[in-house]
Coordinates of C-alpha atoms in Angstrom, one line a residue:
Chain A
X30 CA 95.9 104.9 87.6
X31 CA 96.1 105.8 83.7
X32 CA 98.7 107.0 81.8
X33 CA 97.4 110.6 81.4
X34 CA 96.7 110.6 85.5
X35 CA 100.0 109.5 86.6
X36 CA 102.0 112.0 84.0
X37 CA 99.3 114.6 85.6
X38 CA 100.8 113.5 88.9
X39 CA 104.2 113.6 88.1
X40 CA 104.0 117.3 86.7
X41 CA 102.2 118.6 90.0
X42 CA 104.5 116.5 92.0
X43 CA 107.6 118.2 91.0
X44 CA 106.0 121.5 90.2
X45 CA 105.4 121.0 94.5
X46 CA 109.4 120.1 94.6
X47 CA 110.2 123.3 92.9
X48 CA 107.6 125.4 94.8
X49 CA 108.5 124.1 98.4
X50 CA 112.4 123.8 97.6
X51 CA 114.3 125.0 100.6
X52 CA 118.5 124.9 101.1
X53 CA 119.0 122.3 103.6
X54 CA 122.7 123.8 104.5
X55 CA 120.6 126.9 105.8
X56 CA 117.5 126.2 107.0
X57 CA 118.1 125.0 110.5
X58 CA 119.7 126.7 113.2
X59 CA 122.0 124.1 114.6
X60 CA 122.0 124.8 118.5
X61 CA 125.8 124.8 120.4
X62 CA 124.6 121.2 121.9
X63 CA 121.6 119.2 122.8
X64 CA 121.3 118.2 126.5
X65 CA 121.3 115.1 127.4
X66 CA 118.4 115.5 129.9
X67 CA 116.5 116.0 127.7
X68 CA 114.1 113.2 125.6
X69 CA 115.5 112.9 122.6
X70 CA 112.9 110.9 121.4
X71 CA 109.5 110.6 122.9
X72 CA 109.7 106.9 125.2
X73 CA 106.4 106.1 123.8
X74 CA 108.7 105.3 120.5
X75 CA 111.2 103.6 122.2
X76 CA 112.2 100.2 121.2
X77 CA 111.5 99.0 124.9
X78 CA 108.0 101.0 125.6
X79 CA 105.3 98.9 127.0
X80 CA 108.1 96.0 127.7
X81 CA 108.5 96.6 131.4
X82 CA 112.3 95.3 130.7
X83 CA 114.3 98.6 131.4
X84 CA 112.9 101.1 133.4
X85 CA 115.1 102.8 134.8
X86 CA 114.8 106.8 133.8
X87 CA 118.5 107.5 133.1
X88 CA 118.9 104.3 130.9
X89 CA 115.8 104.9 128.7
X90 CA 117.0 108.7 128.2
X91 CA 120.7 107.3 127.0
X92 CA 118.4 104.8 125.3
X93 CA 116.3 107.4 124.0
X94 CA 119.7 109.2 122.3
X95 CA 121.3 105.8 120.8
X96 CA 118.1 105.3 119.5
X97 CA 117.5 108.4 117.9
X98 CA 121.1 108.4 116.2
X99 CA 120.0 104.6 114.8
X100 CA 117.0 105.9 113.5
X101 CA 118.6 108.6 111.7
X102 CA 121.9 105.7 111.0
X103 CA 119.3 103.8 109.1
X104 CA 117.7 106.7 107.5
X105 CA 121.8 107.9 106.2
X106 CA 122.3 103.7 104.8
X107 CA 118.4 103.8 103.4
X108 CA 118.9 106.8 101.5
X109 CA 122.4 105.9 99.7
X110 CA 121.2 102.6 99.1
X111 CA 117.8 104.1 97.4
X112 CA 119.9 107.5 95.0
X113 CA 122.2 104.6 94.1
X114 CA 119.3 102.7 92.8
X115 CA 117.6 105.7 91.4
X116 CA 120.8 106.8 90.2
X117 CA 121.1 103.4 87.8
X118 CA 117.8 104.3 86.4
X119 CA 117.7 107.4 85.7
X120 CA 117.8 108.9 82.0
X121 CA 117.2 105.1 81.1
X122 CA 114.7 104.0 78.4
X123 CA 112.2 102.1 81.0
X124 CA 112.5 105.2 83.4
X125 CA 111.9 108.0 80.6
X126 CA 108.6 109.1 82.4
X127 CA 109.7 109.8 85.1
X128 CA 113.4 111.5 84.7
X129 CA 111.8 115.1 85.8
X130 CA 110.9 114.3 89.1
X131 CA 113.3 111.6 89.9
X132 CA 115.7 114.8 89.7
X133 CA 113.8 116.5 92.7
X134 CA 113.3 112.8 94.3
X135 CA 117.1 112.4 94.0
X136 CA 118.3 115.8 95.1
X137 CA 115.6 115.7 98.1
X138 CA 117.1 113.0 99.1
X139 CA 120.3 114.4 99.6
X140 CA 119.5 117.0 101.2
X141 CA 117.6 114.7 103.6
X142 CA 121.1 112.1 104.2
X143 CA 123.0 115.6 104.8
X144 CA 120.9 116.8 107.7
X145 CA 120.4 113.4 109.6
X146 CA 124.1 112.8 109.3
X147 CA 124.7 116.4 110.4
X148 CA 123.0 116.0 113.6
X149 CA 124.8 113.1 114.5
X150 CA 127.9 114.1 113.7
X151 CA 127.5 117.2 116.0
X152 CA 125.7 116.0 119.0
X153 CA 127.3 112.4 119.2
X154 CA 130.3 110.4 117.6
X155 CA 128.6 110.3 114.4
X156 CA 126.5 107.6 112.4
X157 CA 125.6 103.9 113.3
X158 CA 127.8 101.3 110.6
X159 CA 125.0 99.6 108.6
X160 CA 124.0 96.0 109.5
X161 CA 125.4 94.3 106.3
X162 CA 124.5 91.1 105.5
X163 CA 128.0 89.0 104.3
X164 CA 125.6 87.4 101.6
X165 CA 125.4 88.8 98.6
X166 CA 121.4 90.0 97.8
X167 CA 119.0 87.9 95.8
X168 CA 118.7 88.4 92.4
X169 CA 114.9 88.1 90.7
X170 CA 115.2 89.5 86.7
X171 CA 115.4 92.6 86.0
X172 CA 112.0 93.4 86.0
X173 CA 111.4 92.2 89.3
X174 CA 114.5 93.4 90.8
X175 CA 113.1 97.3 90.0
X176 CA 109.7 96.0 92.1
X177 CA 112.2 95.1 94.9
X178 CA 114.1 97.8 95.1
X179 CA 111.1 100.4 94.7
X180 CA 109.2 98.2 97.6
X181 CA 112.4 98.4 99.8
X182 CA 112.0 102.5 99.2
X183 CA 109.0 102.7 100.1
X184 CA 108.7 100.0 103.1
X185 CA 111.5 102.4 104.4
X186 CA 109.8 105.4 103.8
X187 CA 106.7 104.3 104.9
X188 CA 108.5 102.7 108.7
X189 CA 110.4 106.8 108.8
X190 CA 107.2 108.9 107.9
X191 CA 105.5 106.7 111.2
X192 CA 107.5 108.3 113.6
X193 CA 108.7 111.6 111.3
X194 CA 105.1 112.5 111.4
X195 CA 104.4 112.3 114.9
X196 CA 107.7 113.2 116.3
X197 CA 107.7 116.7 114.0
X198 CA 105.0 117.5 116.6
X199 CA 105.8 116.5 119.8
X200 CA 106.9 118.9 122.1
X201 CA 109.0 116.7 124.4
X202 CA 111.6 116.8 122.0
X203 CA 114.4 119.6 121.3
X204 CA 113.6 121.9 118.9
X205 CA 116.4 121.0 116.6
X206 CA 114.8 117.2 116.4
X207 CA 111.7 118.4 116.3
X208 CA 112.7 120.0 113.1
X209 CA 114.6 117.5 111.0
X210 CA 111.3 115.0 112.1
X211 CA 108.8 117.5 110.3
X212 CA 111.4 118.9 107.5
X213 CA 111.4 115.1 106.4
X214 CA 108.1 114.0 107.0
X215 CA 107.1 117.0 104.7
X216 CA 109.2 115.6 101.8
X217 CA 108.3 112.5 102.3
X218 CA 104.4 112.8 101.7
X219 CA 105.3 113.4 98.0
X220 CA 107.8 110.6 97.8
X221 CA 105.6 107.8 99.2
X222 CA 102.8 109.2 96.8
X223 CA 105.2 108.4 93.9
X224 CA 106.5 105.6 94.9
X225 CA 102.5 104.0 95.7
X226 CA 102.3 104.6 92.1
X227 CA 105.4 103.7 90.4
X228 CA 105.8 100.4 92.6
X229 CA 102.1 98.9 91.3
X230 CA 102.7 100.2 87.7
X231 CA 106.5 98.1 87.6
X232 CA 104.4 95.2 89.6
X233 CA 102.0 95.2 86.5
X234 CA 105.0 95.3 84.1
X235 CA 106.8 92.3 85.7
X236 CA 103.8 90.4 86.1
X237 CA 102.9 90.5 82.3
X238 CA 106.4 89.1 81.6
X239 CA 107.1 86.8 84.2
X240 CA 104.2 85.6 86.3
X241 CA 106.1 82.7 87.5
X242 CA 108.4 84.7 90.1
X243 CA 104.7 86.5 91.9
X244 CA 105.1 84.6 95.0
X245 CA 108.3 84.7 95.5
X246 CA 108.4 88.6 95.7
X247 CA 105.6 88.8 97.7
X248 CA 107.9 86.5 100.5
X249 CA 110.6 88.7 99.6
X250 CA 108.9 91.7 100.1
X251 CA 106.9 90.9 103.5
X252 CA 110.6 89.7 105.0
X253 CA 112.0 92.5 103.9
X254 CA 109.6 94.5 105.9
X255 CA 110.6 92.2 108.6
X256 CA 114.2 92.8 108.9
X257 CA 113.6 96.6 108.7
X258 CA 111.2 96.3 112.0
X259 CA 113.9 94.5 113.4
X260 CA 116.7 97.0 112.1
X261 CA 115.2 99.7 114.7
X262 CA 116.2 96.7 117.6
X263 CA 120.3 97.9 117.2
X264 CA 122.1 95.7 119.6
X265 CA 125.1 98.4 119.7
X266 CA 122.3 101.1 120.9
X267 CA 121.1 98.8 123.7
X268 CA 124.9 98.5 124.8
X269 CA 126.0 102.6 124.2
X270 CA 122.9 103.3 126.5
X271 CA 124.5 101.0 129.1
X272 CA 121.3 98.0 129.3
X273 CA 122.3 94.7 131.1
X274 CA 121.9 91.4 128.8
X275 CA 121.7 93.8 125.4
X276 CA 121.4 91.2 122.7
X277 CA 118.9 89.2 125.5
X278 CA 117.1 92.5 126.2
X279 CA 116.8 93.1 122.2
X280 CA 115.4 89.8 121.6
X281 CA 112.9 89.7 124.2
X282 CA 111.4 93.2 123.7
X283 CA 111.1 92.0 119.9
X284 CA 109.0 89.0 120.8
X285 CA 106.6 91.5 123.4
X286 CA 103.2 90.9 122.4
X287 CA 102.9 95.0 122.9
X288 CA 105.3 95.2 120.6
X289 CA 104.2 92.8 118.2
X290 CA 101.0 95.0 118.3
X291 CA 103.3 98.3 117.3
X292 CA 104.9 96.7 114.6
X293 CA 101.6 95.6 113.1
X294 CA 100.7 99.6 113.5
X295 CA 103.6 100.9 111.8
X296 CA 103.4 98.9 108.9
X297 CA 99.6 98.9 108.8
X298 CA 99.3 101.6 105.9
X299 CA 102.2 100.3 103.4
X300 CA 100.9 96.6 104.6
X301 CA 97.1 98.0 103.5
X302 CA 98.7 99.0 100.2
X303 CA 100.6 96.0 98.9
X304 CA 97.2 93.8 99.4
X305 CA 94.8 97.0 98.0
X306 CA 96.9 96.8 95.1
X307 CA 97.3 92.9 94.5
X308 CA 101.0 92.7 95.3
X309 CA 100.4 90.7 98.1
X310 CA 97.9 88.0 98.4
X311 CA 97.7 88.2 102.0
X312 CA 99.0 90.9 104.7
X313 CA 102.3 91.0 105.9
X314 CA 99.8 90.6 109.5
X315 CA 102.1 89.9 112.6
X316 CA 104.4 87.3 114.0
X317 CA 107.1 87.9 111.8
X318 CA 109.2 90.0 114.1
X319 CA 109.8 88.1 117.5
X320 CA 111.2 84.8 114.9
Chain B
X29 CA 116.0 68.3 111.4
X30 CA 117.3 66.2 114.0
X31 CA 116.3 67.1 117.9
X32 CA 118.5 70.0 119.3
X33 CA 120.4 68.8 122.0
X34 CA 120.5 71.8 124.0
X35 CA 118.9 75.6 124.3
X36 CA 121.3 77.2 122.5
X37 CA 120.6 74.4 119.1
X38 CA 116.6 74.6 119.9
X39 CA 117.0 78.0 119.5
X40 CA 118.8 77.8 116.4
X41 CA 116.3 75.5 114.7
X42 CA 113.3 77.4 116.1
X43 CA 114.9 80.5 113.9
X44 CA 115.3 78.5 110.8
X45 CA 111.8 77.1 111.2
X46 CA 110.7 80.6 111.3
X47 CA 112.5 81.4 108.1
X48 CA 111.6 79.1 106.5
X49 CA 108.9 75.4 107.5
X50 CA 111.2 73.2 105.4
X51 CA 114.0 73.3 107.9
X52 CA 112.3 71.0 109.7
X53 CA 113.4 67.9 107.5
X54 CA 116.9 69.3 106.5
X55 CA 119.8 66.9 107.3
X56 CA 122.1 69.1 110.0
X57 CA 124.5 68.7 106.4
X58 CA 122.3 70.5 104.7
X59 CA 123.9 73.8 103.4
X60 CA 121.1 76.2 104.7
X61 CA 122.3 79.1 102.6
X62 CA 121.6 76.7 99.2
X63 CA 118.3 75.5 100.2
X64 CA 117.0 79.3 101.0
X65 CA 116.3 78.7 104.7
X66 CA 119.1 81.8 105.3
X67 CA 119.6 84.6 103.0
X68 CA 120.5 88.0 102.5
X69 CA 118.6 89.3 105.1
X70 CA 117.6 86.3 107.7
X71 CA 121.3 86.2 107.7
X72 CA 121.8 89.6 110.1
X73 CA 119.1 88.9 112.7
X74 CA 120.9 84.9 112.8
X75 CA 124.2 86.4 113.6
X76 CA 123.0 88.2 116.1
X77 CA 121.2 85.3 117.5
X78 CA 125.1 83.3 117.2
X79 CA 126.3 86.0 119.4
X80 CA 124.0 85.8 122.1
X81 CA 124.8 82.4 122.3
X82 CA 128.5 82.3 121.3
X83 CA 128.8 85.4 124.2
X84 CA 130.5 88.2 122.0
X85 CA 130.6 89.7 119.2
X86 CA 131.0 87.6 116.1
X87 CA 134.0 89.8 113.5
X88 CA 133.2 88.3 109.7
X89 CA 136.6 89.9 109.2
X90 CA 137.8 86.7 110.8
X91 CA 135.0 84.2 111.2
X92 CA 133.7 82.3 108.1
X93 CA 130.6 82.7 107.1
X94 CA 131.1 78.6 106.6
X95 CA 130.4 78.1 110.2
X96 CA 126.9 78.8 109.9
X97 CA 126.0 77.1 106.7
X98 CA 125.0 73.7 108.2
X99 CA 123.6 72.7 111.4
X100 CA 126.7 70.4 112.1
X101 CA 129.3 73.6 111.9
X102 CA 126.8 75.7 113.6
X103 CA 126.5 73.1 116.8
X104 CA 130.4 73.0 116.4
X105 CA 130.8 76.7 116.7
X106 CA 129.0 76.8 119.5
X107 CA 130.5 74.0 121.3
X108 CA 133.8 75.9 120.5
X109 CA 132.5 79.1 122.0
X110 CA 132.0 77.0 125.3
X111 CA 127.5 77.1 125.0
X112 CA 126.8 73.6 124.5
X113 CA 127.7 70.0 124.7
X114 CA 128.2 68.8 121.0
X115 CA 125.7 66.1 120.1

């Protein structure tokens, strides 16, 4: 994409921001409680489906809840980690393009982190702790530290929008998470467009200066979208829901060659991208997540 | 890499070879963290895989992350939690 399109892009993206801007504090009304007979998450996108290894009804609904307050959990720790990162760049020289709409991108954002937190914080005892690696994370240049952190958004994204598209739909669901699916998933579509773009124009620039380093991101990047496939397995889900053997449970449903087949689909369109645009040489493919 | 001398190790090493192929000929010495066959984010889904063997929950508050940088301390941990038979 030139120059002249992406700035064209940019202005219609946040002329779209400004027309479609809603107050997240009012725009849902929150019911008294959620029952817990309900699905709270269609068991197609459970963690387990297609496993055969927990099948009892009651178990895969409480599974069904813990699951749905980890999604949102690693939607809460995504979205900090990503307005921190957009916060650093921001209103700096190599980021002057695109201050405009990484104002609506930020406070979208926001809005987004208030209402998953919000439901858990009502319905259950709040928020999953994030998964924090004790190591301190790699560190590539500067140039190819803003590829990795723009990948990360969108691999996240990208993993969220799978099931925010097709659980904003699905009337198995409460209303209430039926909502926040399809209020996100809207969003979104304009934030994985811009980040599509932004990612292959910062792989460009980093390539030009430092081709040496190519490879390594590319490794980077595909186990990166490893350990977020494996971030939906939450061990501490498995256990709230009351599953027998949770960490033995977790680690066999991971290696399921059905679910080695789901992983591959979720990722299949951001995969599709990072080849179609030369940032990796090969797909991200499958057999990563069951290592 | 030496052979594991029990399912918990052969676990272990199977993981690192999936990291990463050169664990295969790392000395159990080897500090895994400095030769790149664990980082940043291998790191979480190892723990994990320490736990289920180790049989709890493993608190970094209190258990250092030096445990799990060679294969030695990592056999040793284990043998400590009561999973293995040290080599």
């Amino acid at each position: 994409m030139e120059d002249s399109d992406f700035g064209s892009m940019l202005a219609r993206l946040s002329e779209k921001s400004r027309n479609e801007y809603y107050n997240p504090y009012t725009k849902f009304s929150w019911p008294d409680s959620v029952s817990e007979d309900a699905w709270w998450m269609n068991p197609e996108y459970l963690t387990v489906h297609g496993t055969g290894l927990v099948e009892d009804e009651r178990t895969l609904k409480a599974l069904a809840r813990y699951e749905t307050v980890n999604f949102f959990s690693l939607h809460v720790h995504g979205i900090r980690e990503l307005m921190i990162e957009v916060a650093k760049r921001i209103h700096t020289p190599d980021f002057a393009d695109y201050n405009e709409y990484l104002h609506h991108f930020i406070g979208e954002e926001n809005a987004h982190m208030w209402f998953f937190a919000e439901f858990c914080y009502r319905y259950t005892g709040g928020i999953y702790p994030e998964a924090a690696s004790p190591l301190r994370r790699e560190g590539h240049g500067d140039l190819w530290d803003d590829v990795v952190v723009f990948s990360r958004i969108l691999i996240f994204e990208e993993i969220f929008d799978y099931f925010n598209s097709r659980m904003g739909k699905d009337q198995l669901i409460p209303d209430i998470l039926r909502e926040i699916h399809a209020a996100h998933h809207h969003d979104e579509s304009r934030h994985v467009a811009f980040g599509k773009q932004l990612v292959k124009r910062l792989h460009q620039r980093a390539c030009a200066a430092d081709p040496e380093r190519r490879d390594e991101i590319e490794k980077y990047i595909k186990d990166y979208m490893t350990y977020s496939v494996r971030s939906l397995y939450n061990p501490q889900a498995f256990r709230d829901a009351g599953v027998d053997k949770p960490l033995e449970v977790r680690r066999k449903a991971m290696q399921h060659p059905v679910r080695e087949a789901f992983h591959v689909r979720v990722m299949a369109r951001v995969d599709r991208f990072f080849v179609a645009s030369g940032i990796f040489g090969t797909p991200w493919g499958e057999g990563h997540v069951s290592a | 890499m030496s052979a594991p001398d029990s399912e918990a190790m052969e676990a272990v090493t199977d993981f690192l070879r999936k990291c990463n192929p050169s664990a295969d000929s790392v000395d159990w010495d080897c500090d895994l963290i400095d030769a790149r066959i664990l980082d940043s984010l291998t790191f979480v889904e190892f723990l994990l895989l320490m736990e289920e063997f180790s049989g709890g929950p493993i608190d970094l508050g209190t258990t250092d992350v030096a445990n799990f940088r060679t294969l030695n301390r990592i056999s040793a941990f284990l043998t400590k939690a009561g999973t293995h038979e040290q080599p």
